[in-house]
mmCIF file of C-alpha atoms in Angstrom:
data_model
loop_
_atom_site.group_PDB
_atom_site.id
_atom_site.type_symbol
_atom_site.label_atom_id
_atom_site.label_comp_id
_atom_site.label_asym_id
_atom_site.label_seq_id
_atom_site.Cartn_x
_atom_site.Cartn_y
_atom_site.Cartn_z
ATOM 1 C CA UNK W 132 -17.838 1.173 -21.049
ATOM 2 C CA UNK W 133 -20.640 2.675 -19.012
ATOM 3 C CA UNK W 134 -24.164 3.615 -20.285
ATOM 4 C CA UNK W 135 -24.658 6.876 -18.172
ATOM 5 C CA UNK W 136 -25.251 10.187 -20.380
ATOM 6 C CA UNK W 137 -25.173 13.897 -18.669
ATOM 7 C CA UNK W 138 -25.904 16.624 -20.480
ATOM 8 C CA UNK W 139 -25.628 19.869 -21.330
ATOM 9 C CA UNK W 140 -21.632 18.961 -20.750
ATOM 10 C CA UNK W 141 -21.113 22.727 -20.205
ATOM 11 C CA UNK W 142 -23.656 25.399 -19.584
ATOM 12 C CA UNK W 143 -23.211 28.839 -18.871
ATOM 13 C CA UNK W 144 -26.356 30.952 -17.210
ATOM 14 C CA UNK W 145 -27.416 34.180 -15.698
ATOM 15 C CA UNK W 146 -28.739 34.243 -11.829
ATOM 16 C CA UNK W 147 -32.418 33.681 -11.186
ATOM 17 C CA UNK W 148 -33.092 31.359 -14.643
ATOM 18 C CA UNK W 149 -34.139 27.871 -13.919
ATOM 19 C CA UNK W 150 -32.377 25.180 -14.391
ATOM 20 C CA UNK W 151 -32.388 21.598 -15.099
ATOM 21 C CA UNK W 152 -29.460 18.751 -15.661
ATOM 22 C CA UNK W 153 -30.309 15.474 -16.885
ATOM 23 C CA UNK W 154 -29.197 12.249 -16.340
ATOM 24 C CA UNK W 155 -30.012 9.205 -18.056
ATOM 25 C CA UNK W 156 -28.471 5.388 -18.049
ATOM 26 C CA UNK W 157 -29.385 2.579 -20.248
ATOM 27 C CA UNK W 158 -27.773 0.270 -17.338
ATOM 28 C CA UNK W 159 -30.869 -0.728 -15.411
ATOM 29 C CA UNK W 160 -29.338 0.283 -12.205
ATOM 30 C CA UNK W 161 -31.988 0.824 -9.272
ATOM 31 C CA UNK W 162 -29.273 3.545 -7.919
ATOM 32 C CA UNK W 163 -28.485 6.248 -8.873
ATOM 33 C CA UNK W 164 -26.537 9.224 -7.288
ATOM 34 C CA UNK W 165 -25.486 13.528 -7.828
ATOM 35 C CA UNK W 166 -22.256 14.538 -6.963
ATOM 36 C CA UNK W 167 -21.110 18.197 -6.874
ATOM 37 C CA UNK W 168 -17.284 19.275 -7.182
ATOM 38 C CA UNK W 169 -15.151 21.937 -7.378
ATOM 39 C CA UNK W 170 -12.187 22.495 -9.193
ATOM 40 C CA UNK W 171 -9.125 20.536 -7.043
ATOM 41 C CA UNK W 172 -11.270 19.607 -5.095
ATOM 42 C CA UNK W 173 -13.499 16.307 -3.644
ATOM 43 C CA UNK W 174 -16.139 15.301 -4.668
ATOM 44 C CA UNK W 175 -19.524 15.597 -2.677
ATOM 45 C CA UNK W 176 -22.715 13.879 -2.296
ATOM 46 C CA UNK W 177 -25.789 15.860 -3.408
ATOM 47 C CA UNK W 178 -28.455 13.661 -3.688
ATOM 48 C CA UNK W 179 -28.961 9.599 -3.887
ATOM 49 C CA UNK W 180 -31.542 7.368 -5.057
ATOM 50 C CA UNK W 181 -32.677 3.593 -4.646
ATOM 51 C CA UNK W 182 -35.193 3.646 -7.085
ATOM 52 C CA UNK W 183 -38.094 4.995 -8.497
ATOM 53 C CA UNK W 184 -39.715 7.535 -6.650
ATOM 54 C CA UNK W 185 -36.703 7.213 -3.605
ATOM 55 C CA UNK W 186 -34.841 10.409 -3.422
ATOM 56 C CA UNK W 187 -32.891 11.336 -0.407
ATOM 57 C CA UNK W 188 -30.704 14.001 0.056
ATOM 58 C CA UNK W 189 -26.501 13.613 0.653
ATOM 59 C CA UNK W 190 -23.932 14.404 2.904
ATOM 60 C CA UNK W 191 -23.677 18.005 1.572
ATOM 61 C CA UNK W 192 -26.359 20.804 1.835
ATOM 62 C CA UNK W 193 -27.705 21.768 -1.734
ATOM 63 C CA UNK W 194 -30.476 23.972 -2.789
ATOM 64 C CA UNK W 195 -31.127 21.521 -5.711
ATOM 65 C CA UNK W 196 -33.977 19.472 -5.777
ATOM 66 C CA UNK W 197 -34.139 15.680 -7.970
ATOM 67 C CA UNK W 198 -36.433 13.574 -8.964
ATOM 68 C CA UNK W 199 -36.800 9.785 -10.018
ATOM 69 C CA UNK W 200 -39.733 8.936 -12.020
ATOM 70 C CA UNK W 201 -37.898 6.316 -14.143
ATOM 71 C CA UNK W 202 -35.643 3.661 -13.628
ATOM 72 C CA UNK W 203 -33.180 5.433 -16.016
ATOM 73 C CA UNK W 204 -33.560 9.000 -15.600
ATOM 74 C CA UNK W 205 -32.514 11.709 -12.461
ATOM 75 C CA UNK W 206 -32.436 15.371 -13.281
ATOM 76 C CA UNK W 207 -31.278 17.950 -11.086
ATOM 77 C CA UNK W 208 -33.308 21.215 -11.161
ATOM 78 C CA UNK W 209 -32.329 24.447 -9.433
ATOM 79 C CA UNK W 210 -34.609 26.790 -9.201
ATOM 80 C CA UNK W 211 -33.100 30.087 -9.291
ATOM 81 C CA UNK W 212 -29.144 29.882 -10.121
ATOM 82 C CA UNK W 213 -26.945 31.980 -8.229
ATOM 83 C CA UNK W 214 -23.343 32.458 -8.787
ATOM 84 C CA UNK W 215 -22.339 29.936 -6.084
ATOM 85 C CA UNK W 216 -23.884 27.038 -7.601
ATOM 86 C CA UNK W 217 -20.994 27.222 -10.142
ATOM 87 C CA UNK W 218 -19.447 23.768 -10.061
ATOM 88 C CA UNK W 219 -19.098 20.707 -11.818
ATOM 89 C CA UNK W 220 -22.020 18.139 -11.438
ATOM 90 C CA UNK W 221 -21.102 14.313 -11.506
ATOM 91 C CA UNK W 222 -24.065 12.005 -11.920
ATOM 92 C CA UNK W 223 -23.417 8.359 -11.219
ATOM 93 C CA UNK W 224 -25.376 4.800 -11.218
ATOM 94 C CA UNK W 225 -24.803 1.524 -9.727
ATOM 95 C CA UNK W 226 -26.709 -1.895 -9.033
ATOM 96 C CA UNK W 227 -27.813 -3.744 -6.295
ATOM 97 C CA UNK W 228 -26.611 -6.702 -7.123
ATOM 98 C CA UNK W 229 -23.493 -9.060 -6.451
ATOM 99 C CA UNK W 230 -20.027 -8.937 -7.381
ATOM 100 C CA UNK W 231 -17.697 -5.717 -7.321
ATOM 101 C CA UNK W 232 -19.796 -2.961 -6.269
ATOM 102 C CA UNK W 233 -18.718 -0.014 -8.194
ATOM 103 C CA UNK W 234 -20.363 3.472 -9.285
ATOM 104 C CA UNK W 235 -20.399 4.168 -13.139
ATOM 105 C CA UNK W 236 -19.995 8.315 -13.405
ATOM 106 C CA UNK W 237 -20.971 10.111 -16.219
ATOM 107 C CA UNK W 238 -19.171 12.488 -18.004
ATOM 108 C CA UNK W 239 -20.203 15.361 -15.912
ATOM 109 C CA UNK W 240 -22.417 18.857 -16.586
ATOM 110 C CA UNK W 241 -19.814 22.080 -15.788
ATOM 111 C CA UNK W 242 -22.336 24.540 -14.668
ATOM 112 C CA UNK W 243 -21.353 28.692 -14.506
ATOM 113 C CA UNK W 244 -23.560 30.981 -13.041
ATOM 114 C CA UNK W 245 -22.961 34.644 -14.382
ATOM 115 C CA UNK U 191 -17.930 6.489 8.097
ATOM 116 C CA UNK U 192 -14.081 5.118 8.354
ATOM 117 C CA UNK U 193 -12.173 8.189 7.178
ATOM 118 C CA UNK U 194 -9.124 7.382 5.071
ATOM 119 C CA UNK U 195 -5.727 9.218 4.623
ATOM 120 C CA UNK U 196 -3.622 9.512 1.466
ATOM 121 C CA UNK U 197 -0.647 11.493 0.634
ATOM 122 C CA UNK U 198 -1.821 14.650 -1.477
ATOM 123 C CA UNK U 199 0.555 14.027 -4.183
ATOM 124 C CA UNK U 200 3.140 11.616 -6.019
ATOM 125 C CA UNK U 201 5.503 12.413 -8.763
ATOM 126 C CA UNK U 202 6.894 9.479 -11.053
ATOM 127 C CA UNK U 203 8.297 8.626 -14.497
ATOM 128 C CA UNK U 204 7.459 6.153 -17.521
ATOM 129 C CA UNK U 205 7.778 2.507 -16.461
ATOM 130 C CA UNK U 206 7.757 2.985 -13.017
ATOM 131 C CA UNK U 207 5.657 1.124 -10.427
ATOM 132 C CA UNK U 208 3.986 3.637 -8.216
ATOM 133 C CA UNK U 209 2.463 2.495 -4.746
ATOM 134 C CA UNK U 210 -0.610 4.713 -3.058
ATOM 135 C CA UNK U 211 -0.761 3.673 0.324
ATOM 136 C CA UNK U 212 -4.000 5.060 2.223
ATOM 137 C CA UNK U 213 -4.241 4.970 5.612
ATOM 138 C CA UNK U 214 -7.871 3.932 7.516
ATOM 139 C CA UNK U 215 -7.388 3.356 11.198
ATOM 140 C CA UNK U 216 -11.117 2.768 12.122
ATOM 141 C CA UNK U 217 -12.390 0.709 8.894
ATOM 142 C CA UNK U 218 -15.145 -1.503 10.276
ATOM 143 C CA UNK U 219 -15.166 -5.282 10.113
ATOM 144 C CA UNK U 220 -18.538 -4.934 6.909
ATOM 145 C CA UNK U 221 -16.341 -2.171 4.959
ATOM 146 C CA UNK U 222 -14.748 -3.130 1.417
ATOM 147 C CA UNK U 223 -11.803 -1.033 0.375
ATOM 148 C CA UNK U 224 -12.230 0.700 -3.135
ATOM 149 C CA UNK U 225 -10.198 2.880 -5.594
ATOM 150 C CA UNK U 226 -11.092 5.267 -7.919
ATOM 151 C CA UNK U 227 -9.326 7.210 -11.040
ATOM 152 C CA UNK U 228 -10.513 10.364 -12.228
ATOM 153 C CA UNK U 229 -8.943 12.334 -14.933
ATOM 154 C CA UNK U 230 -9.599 16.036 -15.397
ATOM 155 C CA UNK U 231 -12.618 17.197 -16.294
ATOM 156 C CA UNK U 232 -13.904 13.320 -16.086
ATOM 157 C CA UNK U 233 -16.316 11.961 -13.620
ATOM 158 C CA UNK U 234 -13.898 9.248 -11.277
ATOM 159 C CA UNK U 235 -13.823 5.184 -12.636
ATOM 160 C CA UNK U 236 -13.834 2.794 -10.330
ATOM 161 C CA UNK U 237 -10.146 0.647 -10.573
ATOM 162 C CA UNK U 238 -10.441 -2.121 -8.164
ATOM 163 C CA UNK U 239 -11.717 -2.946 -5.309
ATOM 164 C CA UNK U 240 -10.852 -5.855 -2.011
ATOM 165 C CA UNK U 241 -11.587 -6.758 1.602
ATOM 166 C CA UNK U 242 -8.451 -8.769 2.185
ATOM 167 C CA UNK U 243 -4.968 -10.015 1.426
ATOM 168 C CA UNK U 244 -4.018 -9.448 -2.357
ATOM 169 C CA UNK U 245 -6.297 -8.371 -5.466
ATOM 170 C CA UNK U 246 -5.159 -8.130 -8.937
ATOM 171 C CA UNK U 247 -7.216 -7.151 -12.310
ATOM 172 C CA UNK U 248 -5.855 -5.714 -15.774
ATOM 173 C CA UNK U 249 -5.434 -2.204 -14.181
ATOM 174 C CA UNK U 250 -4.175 -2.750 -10.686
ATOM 175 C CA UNK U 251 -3.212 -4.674 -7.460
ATOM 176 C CA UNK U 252 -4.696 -3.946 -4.074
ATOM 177 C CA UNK U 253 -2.189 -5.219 -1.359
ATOM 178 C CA UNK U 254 -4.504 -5.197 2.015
ATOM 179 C CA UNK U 255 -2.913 -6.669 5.436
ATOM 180 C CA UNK U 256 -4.338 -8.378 7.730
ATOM 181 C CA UNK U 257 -4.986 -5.424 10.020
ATOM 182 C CA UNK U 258 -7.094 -3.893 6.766
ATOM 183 C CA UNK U 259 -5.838 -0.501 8.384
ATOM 184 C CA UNK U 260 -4.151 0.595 5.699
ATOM 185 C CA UNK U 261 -3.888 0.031 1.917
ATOM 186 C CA UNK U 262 -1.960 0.033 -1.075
ATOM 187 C CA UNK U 263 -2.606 0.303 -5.009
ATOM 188 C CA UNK U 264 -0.121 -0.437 -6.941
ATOM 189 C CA UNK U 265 0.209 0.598 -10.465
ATOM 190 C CA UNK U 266 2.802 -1.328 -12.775
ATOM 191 C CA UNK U 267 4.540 0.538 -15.311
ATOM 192 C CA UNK U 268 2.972 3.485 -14.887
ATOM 193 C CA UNK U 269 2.538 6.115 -18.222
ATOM 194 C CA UNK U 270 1.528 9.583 -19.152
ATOM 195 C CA UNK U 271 -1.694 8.418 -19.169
ATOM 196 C CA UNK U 272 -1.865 7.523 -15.818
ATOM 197 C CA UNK U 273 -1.427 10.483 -15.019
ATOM 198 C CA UNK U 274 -4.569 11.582 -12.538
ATOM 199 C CA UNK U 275 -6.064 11.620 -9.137
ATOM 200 C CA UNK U 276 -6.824 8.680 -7.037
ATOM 201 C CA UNK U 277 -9.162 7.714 -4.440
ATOM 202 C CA UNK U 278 -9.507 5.325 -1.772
ATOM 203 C CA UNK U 279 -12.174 5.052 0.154
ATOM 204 C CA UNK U 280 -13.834 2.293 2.589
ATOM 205 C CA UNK U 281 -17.625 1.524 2.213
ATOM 206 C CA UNK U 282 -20.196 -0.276 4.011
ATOM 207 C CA UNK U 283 -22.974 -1.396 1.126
ATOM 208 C CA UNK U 284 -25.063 -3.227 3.602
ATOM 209 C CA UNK U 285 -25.832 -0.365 5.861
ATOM 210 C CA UNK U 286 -24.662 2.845 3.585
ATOM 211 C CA UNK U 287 -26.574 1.316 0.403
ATOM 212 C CA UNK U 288 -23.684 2.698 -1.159
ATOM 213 C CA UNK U 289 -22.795 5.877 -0.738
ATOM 214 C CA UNK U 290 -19.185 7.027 -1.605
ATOM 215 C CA UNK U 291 -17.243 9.407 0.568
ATOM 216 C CA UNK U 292 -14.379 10.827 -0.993
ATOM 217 C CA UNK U 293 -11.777 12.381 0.417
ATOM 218 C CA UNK U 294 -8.719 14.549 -1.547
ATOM 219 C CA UNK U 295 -7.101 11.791 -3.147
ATOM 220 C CA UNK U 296 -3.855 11.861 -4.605
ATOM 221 C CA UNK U 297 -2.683 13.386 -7.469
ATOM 222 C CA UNK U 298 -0.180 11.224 -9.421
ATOM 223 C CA UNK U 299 1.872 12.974 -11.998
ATOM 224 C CA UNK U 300 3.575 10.789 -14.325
ATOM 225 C CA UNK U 301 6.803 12.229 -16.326
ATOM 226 C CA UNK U 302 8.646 11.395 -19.359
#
């Protein structure tokens, strides 16, 4: 079973507050990645990193920022919430090394903006 | 990034095999074809993953031609619990460092 925590698991916030998710993993992996999805619908990259202090952004525009000071830990901050940052926020890890190269995803963070 | 095609949707009952077949015309001769699960309001987990011929673990098979244009996961004896959406995609880890693209996916629904 993967070692990859999110939380809050559901938060609920008013525009303008700042904001931060965390994401933690007890796996060692050097990479870590944010994904952001809809309801029904795919799942998109937000923001990747290779290691510490590598952060690059993904293949969809997002007005959230990261950060990766430690091996096992990339929060997500956004600044000032607005109503259309309400999604669901998938944070995954994986290793550079050999063998099957899969993504371990954490439980997710279901973000509303009011 | 090879872009890959799956039906939207599948419909099946208990103790039924169920075969996904994805479609990806353009895969390139470094990409590995993976599969994902994810549940509802789950993040996806990876099921199994290949580059050629025939791949089995204690989930799934991947059945991959020689072609590699296309795809197919195979569940055996499906349940209610397999009920969820699935992924394929195609990555490059040498030159993508692994970034996953998904697309739709399809969404199995498993009846009684």
């Amino acid at each position: 079973e993967a070692d990859i925590y999110q939380t809050p698991r559901y938060l609920v916030i008013g525009t303008g507050k700042k904001i931060t998710l965390e994401c933690s993993q007890t796996m060692g992996h050097d990479k870590m990645y944010w994904y952001q999805q809809d309801p029904g619908m795919e799942l998109h990259l937000i923001h990747y990193s290779y290691g510490v202090n590598s952060t690059e952004k993904g293949d969809l525009s997002s007005e959230s920022t990261v950060s990766r000071i430690r091996t096992e830990h990339f929060p997500l901050t956004l600044e000032s919430a607005r109503p259309s940052h309400t999604s669901q926020y998938l944070c995954a890890s994986s290793t550079s090394a050999g063998g099957a190269y899969e993504q371990y995803f954490g439980p997710g963070t279901r973000l509303t903006v009011t | 990034l090879a872009k890959t095609t799956q039906p939207i949707s599948m419909d099946s009952y208990e103790g039924q095999e169920v075969n996904i077949t994805c479609s990806h015309n353009n895969i390139a001769t470094n990409d590995y074809i993976t599969w994902y699960q994810q549940f509802p309001s789950q993040g996806p987990r990876f099921i199994i993953q290949g580059y050629k011929t025939k791949v089995t673990n204690e989930v799934a098979s991947l059945f991959i031609p020689a072609d590699r244009k296309s795809s197919t996961l195979s569940l055996p004896r499906v349940s209610l619990s397999d009920t969820a959406v699935y992924y394929c995609l195609v990555i490059d880890w040498g030159n993508q460092g692994g970034k996953l693209i998904f697309g739709q996916g399809t969404e199995l629904s498993v009846k009684p």
